[in-house]
PDB file of C-alpha atoms and ligand atoms in Angstrom:
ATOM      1  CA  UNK A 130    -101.788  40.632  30.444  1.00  0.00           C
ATOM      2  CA  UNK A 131     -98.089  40.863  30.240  1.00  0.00           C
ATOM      3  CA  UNK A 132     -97.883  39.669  34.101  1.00  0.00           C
ATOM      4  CA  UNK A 133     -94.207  39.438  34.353  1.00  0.00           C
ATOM      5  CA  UNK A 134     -93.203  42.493  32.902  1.00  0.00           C
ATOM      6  CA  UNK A 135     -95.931  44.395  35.206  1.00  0.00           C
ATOM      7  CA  UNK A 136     -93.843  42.424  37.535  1.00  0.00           C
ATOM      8  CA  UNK A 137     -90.584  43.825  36.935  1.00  0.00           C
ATOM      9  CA  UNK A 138     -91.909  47.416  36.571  1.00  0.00           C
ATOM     10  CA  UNK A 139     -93.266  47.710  39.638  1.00  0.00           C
ATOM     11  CA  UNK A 140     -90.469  45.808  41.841  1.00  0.00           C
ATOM     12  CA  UNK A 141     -88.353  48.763  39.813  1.00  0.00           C
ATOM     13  CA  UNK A 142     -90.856  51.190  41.065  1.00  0.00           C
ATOM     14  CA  UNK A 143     -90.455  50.000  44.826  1.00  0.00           C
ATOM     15  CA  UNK A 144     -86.692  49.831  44.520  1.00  0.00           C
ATOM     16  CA  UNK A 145     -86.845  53.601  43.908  1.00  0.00           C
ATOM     17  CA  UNK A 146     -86.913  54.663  47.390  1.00  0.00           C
ATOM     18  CA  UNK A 147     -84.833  52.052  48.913  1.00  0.00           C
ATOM     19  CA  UNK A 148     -82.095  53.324  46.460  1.00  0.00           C
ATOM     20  CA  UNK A 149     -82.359  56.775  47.627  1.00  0.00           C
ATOM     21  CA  UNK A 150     -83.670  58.349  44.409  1.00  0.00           C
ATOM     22  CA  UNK A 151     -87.243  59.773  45.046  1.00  0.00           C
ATOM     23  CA  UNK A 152     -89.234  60.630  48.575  1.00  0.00           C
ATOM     24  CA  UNK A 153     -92.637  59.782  48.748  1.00  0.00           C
ATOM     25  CA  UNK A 154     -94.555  59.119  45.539  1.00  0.00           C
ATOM     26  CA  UNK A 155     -92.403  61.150  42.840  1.00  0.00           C
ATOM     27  CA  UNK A 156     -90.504  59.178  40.402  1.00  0.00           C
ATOM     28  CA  UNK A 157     -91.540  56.668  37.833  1.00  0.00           C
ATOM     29  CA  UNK A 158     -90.335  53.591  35.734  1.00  0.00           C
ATOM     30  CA  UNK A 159     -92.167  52.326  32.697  1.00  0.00           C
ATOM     31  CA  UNK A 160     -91.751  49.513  30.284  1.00  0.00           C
ATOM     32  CA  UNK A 161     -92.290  48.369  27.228  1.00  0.00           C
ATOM     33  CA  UNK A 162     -92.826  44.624  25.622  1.00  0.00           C
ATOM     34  CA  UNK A 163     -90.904  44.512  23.104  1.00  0.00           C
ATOM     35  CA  UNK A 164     -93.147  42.086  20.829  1.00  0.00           C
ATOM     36  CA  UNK A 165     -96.182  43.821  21.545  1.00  0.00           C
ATOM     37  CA  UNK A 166     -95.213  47.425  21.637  1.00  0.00           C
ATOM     38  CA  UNK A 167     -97.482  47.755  25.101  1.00  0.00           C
ATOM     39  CA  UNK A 168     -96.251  49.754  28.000  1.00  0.00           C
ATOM     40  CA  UNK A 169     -96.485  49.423  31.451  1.00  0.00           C
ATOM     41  CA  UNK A 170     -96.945  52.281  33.414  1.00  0.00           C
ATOM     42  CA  UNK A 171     -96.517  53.141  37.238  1.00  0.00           C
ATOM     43  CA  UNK A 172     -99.807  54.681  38.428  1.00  0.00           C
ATOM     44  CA  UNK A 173     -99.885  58.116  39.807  1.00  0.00           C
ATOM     45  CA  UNK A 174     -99.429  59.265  43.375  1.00  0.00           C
ATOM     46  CA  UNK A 175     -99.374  55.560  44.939  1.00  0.00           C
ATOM     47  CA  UNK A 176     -97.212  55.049  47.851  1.00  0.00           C
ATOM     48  CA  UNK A 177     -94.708  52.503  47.178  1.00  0.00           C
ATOM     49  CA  UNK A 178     -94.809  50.453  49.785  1.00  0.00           C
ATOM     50  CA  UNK A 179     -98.804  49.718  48.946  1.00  0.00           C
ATOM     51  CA  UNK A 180     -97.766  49.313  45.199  1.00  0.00           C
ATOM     52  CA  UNK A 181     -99.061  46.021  43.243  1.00  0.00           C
ATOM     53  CA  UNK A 182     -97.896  44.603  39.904  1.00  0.00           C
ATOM     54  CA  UNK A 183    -102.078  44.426  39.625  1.00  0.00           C
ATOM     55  CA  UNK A 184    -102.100  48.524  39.834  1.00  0.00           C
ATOM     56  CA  UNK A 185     -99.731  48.746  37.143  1.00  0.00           C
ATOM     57  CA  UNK A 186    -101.367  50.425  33.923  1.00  0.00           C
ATOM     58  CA  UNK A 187    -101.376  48.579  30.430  1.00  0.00           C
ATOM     59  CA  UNK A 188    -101.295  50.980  27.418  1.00  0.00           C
ATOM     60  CA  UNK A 189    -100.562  51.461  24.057  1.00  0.00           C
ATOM     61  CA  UNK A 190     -98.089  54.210  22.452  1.00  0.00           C
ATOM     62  CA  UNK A 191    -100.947  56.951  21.869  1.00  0.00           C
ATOM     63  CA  UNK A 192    -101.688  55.966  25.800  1.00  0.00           C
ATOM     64  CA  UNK A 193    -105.067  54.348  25.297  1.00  0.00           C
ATOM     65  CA  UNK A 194    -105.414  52.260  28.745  1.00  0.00           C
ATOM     66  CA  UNK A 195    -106.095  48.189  27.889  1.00  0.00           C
ATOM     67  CA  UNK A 196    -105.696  47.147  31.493  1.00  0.00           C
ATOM     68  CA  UNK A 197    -105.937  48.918  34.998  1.00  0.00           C
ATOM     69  CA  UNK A 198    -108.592  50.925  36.901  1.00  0.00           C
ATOM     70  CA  UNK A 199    -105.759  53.611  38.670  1.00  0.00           C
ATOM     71  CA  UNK A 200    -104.788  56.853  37.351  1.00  0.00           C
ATOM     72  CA  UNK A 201    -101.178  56.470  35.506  1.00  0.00           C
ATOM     73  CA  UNK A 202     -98.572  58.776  36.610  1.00  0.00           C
ATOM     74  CA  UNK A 203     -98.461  62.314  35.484  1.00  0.00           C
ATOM     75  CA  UNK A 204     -95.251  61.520  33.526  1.00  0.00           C
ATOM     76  CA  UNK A 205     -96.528  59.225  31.224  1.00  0.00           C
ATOM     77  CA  UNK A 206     -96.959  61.333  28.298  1.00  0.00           C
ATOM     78  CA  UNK A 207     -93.493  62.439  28.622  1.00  0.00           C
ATOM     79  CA  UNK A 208     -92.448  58.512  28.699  1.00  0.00           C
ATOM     80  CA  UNK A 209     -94.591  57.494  25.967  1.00  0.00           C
ATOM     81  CA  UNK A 210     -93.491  60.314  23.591  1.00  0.00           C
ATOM     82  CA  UNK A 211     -89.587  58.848  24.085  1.00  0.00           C
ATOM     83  CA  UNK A 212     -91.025  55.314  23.302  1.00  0.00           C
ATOM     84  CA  UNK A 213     -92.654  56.511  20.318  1.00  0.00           C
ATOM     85  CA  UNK A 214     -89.438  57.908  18.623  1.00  0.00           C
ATOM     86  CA  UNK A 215     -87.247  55.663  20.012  1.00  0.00           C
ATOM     87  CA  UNK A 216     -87.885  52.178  18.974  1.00  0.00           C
ATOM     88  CA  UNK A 217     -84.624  50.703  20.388  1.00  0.00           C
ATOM     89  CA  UNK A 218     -85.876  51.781  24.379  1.00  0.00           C
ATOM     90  CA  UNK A 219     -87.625  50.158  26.331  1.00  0.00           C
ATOM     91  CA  UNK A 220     -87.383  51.614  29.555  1.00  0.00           C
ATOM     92  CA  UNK A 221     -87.879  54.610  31.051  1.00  0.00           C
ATOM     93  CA  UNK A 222     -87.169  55.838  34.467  1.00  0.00           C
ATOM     94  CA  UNK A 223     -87.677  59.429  36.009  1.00  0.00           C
ATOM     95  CA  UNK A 224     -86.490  60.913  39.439  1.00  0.00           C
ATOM     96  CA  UNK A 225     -85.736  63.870  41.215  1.00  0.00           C
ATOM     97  CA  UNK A 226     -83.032  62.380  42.742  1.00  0.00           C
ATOM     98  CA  UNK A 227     -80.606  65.211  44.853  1.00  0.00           C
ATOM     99  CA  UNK A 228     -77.216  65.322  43.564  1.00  0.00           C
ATOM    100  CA  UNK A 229     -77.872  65.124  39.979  1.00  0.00           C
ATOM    101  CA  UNK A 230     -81.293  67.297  40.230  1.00  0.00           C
ATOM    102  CA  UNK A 231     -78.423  69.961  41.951  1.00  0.00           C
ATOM    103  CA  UNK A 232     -76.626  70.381  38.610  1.00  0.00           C
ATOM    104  CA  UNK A 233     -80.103  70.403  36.918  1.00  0.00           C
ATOM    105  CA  UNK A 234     -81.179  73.473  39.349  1.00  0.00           C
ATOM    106  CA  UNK A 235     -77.639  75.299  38.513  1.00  0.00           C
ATOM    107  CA  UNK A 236     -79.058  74.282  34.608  1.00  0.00           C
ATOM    108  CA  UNK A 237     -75.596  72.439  34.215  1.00  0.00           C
ATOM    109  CA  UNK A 238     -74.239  69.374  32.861  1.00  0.00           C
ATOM    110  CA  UNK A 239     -72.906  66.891  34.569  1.00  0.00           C
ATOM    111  CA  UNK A 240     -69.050  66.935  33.463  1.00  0.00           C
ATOM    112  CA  UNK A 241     -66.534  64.125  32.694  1.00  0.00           C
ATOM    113  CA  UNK A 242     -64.591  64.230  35.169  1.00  0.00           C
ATOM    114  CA  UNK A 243     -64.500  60.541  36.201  1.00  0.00           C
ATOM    115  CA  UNK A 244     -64.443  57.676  33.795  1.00  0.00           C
ATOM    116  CA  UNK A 245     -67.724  56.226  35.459  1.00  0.00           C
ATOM    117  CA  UNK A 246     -69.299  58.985  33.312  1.00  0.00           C
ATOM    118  CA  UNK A 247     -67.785  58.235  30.560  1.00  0.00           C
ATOM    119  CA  UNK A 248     -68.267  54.643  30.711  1.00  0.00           C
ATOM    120  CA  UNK A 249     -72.126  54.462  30.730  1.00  0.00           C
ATOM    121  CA  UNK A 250     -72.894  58.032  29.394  1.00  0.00           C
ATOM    122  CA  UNK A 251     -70.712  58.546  26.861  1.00  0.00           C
ATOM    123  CA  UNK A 252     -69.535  62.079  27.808  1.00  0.00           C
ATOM    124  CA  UNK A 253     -70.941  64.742  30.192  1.00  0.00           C
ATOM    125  CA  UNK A 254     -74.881  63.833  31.372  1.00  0.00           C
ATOM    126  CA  UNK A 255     -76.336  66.608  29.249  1.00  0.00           C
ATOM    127  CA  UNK A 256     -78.800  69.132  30.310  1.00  0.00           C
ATOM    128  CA  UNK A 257     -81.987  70.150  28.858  1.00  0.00           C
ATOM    129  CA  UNK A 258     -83.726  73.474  28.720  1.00  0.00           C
ATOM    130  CA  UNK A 259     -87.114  74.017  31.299  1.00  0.00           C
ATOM    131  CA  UNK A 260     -90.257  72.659  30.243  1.00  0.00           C
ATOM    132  CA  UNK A 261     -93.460  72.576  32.014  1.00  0.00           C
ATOM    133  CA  UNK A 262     -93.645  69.210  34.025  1.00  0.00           C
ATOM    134  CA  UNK A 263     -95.693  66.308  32.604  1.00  0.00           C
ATOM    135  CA  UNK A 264     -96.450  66.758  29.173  1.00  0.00           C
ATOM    136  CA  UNK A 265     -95.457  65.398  25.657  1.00  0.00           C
ATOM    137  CA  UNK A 266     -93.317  68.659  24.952  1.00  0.00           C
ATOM    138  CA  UNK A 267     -90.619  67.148  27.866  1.00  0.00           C
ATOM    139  CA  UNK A 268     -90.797  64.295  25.855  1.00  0.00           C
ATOM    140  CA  UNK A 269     -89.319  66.375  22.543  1.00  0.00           C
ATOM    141  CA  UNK A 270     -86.993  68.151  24.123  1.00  0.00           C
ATOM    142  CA  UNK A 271     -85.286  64.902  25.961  1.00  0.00           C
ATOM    143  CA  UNK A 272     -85.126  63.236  22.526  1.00  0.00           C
ATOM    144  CA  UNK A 273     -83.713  66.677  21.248  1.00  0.00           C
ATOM    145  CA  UNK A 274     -80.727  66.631  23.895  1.00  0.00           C
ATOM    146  CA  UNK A 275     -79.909  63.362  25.233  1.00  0.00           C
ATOM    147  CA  UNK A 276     -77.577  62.768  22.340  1.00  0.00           C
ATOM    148  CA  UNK A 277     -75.621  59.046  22.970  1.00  0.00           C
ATOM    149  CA  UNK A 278     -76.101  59.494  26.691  1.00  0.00           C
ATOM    150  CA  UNK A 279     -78.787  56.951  28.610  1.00  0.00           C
ATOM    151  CA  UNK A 280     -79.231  59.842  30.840  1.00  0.00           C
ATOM    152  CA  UNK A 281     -80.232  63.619  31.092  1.00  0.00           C
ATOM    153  CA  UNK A 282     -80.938  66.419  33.462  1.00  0.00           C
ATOM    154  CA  UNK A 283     -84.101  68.605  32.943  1.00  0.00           C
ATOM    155  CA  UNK A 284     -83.555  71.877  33.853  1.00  0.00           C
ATOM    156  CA  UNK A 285     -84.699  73.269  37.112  1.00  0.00           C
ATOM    157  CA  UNK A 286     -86.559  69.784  37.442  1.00  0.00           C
ATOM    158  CA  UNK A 287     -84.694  66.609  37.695  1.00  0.00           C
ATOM    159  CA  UNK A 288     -83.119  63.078  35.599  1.00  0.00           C
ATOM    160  CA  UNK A 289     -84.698  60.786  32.850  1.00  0.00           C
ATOM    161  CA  UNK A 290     -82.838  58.035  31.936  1.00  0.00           C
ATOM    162  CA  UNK A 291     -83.416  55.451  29.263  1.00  0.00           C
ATOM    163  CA  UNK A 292     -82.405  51.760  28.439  1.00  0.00           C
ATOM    164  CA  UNK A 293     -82.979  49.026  26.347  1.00  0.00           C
ATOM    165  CA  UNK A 294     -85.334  47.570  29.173  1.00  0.00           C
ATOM    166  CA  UNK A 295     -86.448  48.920  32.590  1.00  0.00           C
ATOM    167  CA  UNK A 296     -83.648  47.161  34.517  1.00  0.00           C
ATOM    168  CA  UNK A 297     -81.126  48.757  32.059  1.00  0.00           C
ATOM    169  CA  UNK A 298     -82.912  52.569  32.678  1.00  0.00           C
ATOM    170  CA  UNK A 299     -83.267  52.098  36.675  1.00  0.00           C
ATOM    171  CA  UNK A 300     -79.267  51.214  36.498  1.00  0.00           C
ATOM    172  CA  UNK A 301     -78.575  54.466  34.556  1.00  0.00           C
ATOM    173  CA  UNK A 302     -80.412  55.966  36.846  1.00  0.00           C
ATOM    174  CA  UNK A 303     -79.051  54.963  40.143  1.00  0.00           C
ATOM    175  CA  UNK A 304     -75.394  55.418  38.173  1.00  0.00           C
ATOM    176  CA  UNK A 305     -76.334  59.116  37.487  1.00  0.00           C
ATOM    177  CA  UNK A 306     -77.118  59.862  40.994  1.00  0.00           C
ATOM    178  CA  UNK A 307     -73.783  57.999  41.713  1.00  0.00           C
ATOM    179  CA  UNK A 308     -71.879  60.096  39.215  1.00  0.00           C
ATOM    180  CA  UNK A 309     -73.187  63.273  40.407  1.00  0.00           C
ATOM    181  CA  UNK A 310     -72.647  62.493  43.842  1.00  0.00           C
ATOM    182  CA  UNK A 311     -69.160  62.363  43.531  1.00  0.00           C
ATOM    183  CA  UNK A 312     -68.287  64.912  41.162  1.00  0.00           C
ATOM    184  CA  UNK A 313     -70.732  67.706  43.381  1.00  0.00           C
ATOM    185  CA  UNK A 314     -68.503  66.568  46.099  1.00  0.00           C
ATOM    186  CA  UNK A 315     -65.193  67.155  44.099  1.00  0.00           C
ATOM    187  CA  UNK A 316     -66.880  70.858  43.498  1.00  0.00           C
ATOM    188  CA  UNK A 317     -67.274  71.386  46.870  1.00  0.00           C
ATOM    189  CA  UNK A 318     -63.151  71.363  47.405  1.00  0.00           C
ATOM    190  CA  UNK A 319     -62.064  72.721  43.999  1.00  0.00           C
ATOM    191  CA  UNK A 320     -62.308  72.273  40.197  1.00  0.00           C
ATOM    192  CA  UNK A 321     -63.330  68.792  38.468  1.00  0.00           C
ATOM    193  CA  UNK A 322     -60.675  67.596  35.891  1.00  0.00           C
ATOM    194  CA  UNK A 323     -61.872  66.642  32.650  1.00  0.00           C
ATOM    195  CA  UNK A 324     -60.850  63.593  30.836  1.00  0.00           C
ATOM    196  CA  UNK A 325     -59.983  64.503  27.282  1.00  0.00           C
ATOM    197  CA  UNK A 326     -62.630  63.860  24.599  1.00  0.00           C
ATOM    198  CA  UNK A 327     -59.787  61.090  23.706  1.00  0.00           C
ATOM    199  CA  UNK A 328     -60.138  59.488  27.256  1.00  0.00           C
ATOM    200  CA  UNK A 329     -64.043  59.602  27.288  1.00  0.00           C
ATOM    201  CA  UNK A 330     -63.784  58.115  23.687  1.00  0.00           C
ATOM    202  CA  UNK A 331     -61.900  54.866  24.482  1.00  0.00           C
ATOM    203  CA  UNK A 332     -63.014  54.931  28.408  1.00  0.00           C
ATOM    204  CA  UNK A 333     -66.956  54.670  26.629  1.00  0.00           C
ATOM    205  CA  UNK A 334     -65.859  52.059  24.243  1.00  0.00           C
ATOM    206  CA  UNK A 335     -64.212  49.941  26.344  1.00  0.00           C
ATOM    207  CA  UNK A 336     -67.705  49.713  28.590  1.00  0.00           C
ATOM    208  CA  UNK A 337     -69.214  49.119  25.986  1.00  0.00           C
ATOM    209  CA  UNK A 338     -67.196  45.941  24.396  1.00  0.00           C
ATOM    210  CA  UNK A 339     -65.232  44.590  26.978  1.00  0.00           C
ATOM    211  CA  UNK A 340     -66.952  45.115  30.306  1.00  0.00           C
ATOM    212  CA  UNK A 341     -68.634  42.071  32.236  1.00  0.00           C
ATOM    213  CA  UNK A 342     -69.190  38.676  31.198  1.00  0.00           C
ATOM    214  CA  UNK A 343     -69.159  37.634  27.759  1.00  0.00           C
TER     215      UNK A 343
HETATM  216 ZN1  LIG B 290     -90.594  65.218  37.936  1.00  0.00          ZN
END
C-alpha cells in the first residue's frame, strides 16, 4: 500500500547521507498520506545504501504496523507524537547533522543573523530542553518549542524539522544545516549581527508570498 509515497520516503532517507546530514544509519524521514492519515516510517538501523521502498514501515498514528516485517526506527514515537498534534505536517525528518547539532550541544539557538534564517524559519531555529532520546516525551517538548519555525535543535542531541510533506521537511533540514554552517563560521571570527525583529518580520513574509514561481 501507498507505493509511491514509500517511494519518496525512502529516496529522502538515502539522500540523507549524500547531503552530508547523518553518518551511518542515524537520521530518519517519515511521511504521512494525507487522505489516509498512514505514515511511513524508515526502519531502524538499516544501512542506506541497502534501503528499499519495500522495507519501509506502514503505520497508523497510535503506531500499530499495517505493512512491513523490519523494526521501525527508534524515533518513531517521537515522529508520530508531532503527527498526532499537528494535523497540517506531514513530514518529519531527524538528524544529527554537525553544525546545527554544535549550537544544540552549547544548548543554543540558532540566531538571525542572516536573512536565510529568517526566510524559512521565521526567526532564530529555537532550542529545546534535553530529553531522553526516542520516546513520545521528545515529541511534547518539540511541539512545546518549535513555535512558527519548521525547524528545532534538541538539546545536547541534534535537529527535527517539519513540513507540510517529506520533501518540504528534508529541505528544512538540509537549510538548517546550511544556516548553521555559516553563522558557526561567522562565530568563529567575531559576533553575529542580528537582523531586527522588523527585518526577520518582512524578510519571513516575503519567503513566504513572493518567493519562486507562482
Ligand atoms: Zn537522534
Amino acid at each position: 500500500m501507498l507505493e509511491a509515497l514509500k517511494e519518496r520516503v525512502c529516496a529522502l532517507n538515502r539522500r540523507l547521507p549524500t547531503e552530508g546530514l547523518v553518518k551511518l544509519t542515524s537520521g530518519n524521514v517519515s511521511g504521512r498520506d494525507p487522505s489516509t492519515g498512514l505514515i511511513i516510517m524508515k526502519p531502524s538501523g538499516m544501512p542506506y545504501e541497502e534501503m528499499r521502498s519495500e522495507d519501509m514501515l506502514v503505520m497508523r498514528e497510535c503506531g500499530h504496523i499495517l505493512e512491513g516485517t523490519c523494526a521501525p526506527s527508534v524515533d518513531t514515537e517521537t515522529h508520530l507524537e508531532i503527527y498526532k498534534h499537528k494535523l497540517d505536517i506531514h513530514g518529519v525528518v531527524h538528524t544529527h547533522s554537525n553544525y546545527a547539532t554544535s549550537f544544540a550541544a552549547l544548548g543554543l539557538e540558532i540566531p538571525p543573523a542572516i536573512t536565510s534564517v529568517a526566510n524559512y524559519f521565521g526567526g532564530p531555529v529555537p532550542v529545546g530542553p534535553y530529553v531522553s532520546v526516542g520516546g513520545k516525551a521528545i515529541g511534547e517538548a518539540i511541539l512545546q518549542y518549535i513555535g512558527r519555525s519548521t525547524a528545532i535543535l534538541m538539546k545536547n542531541h541534534g535537529v527535527f524539522t517539519v513540513g507540510s510533506s517529506p520533501e518540504a521537511a528534508f529541505k528544512s533540514a538540509v537549510v538548517v544545516e546550511d544556516v548553521a554552517k555559516t553563522i558557526h563560521l561567522a562565530m568563529a571570527i567575531g559576533k553575529p549581527v542580528l537582523l531586527t525583529e522588523d527585518q526577520v518580520e518582512s524578510a519571513f513574509e516575503f519567503y513566504q508570498y513572493e518567493y519562486g514561481q507562482k
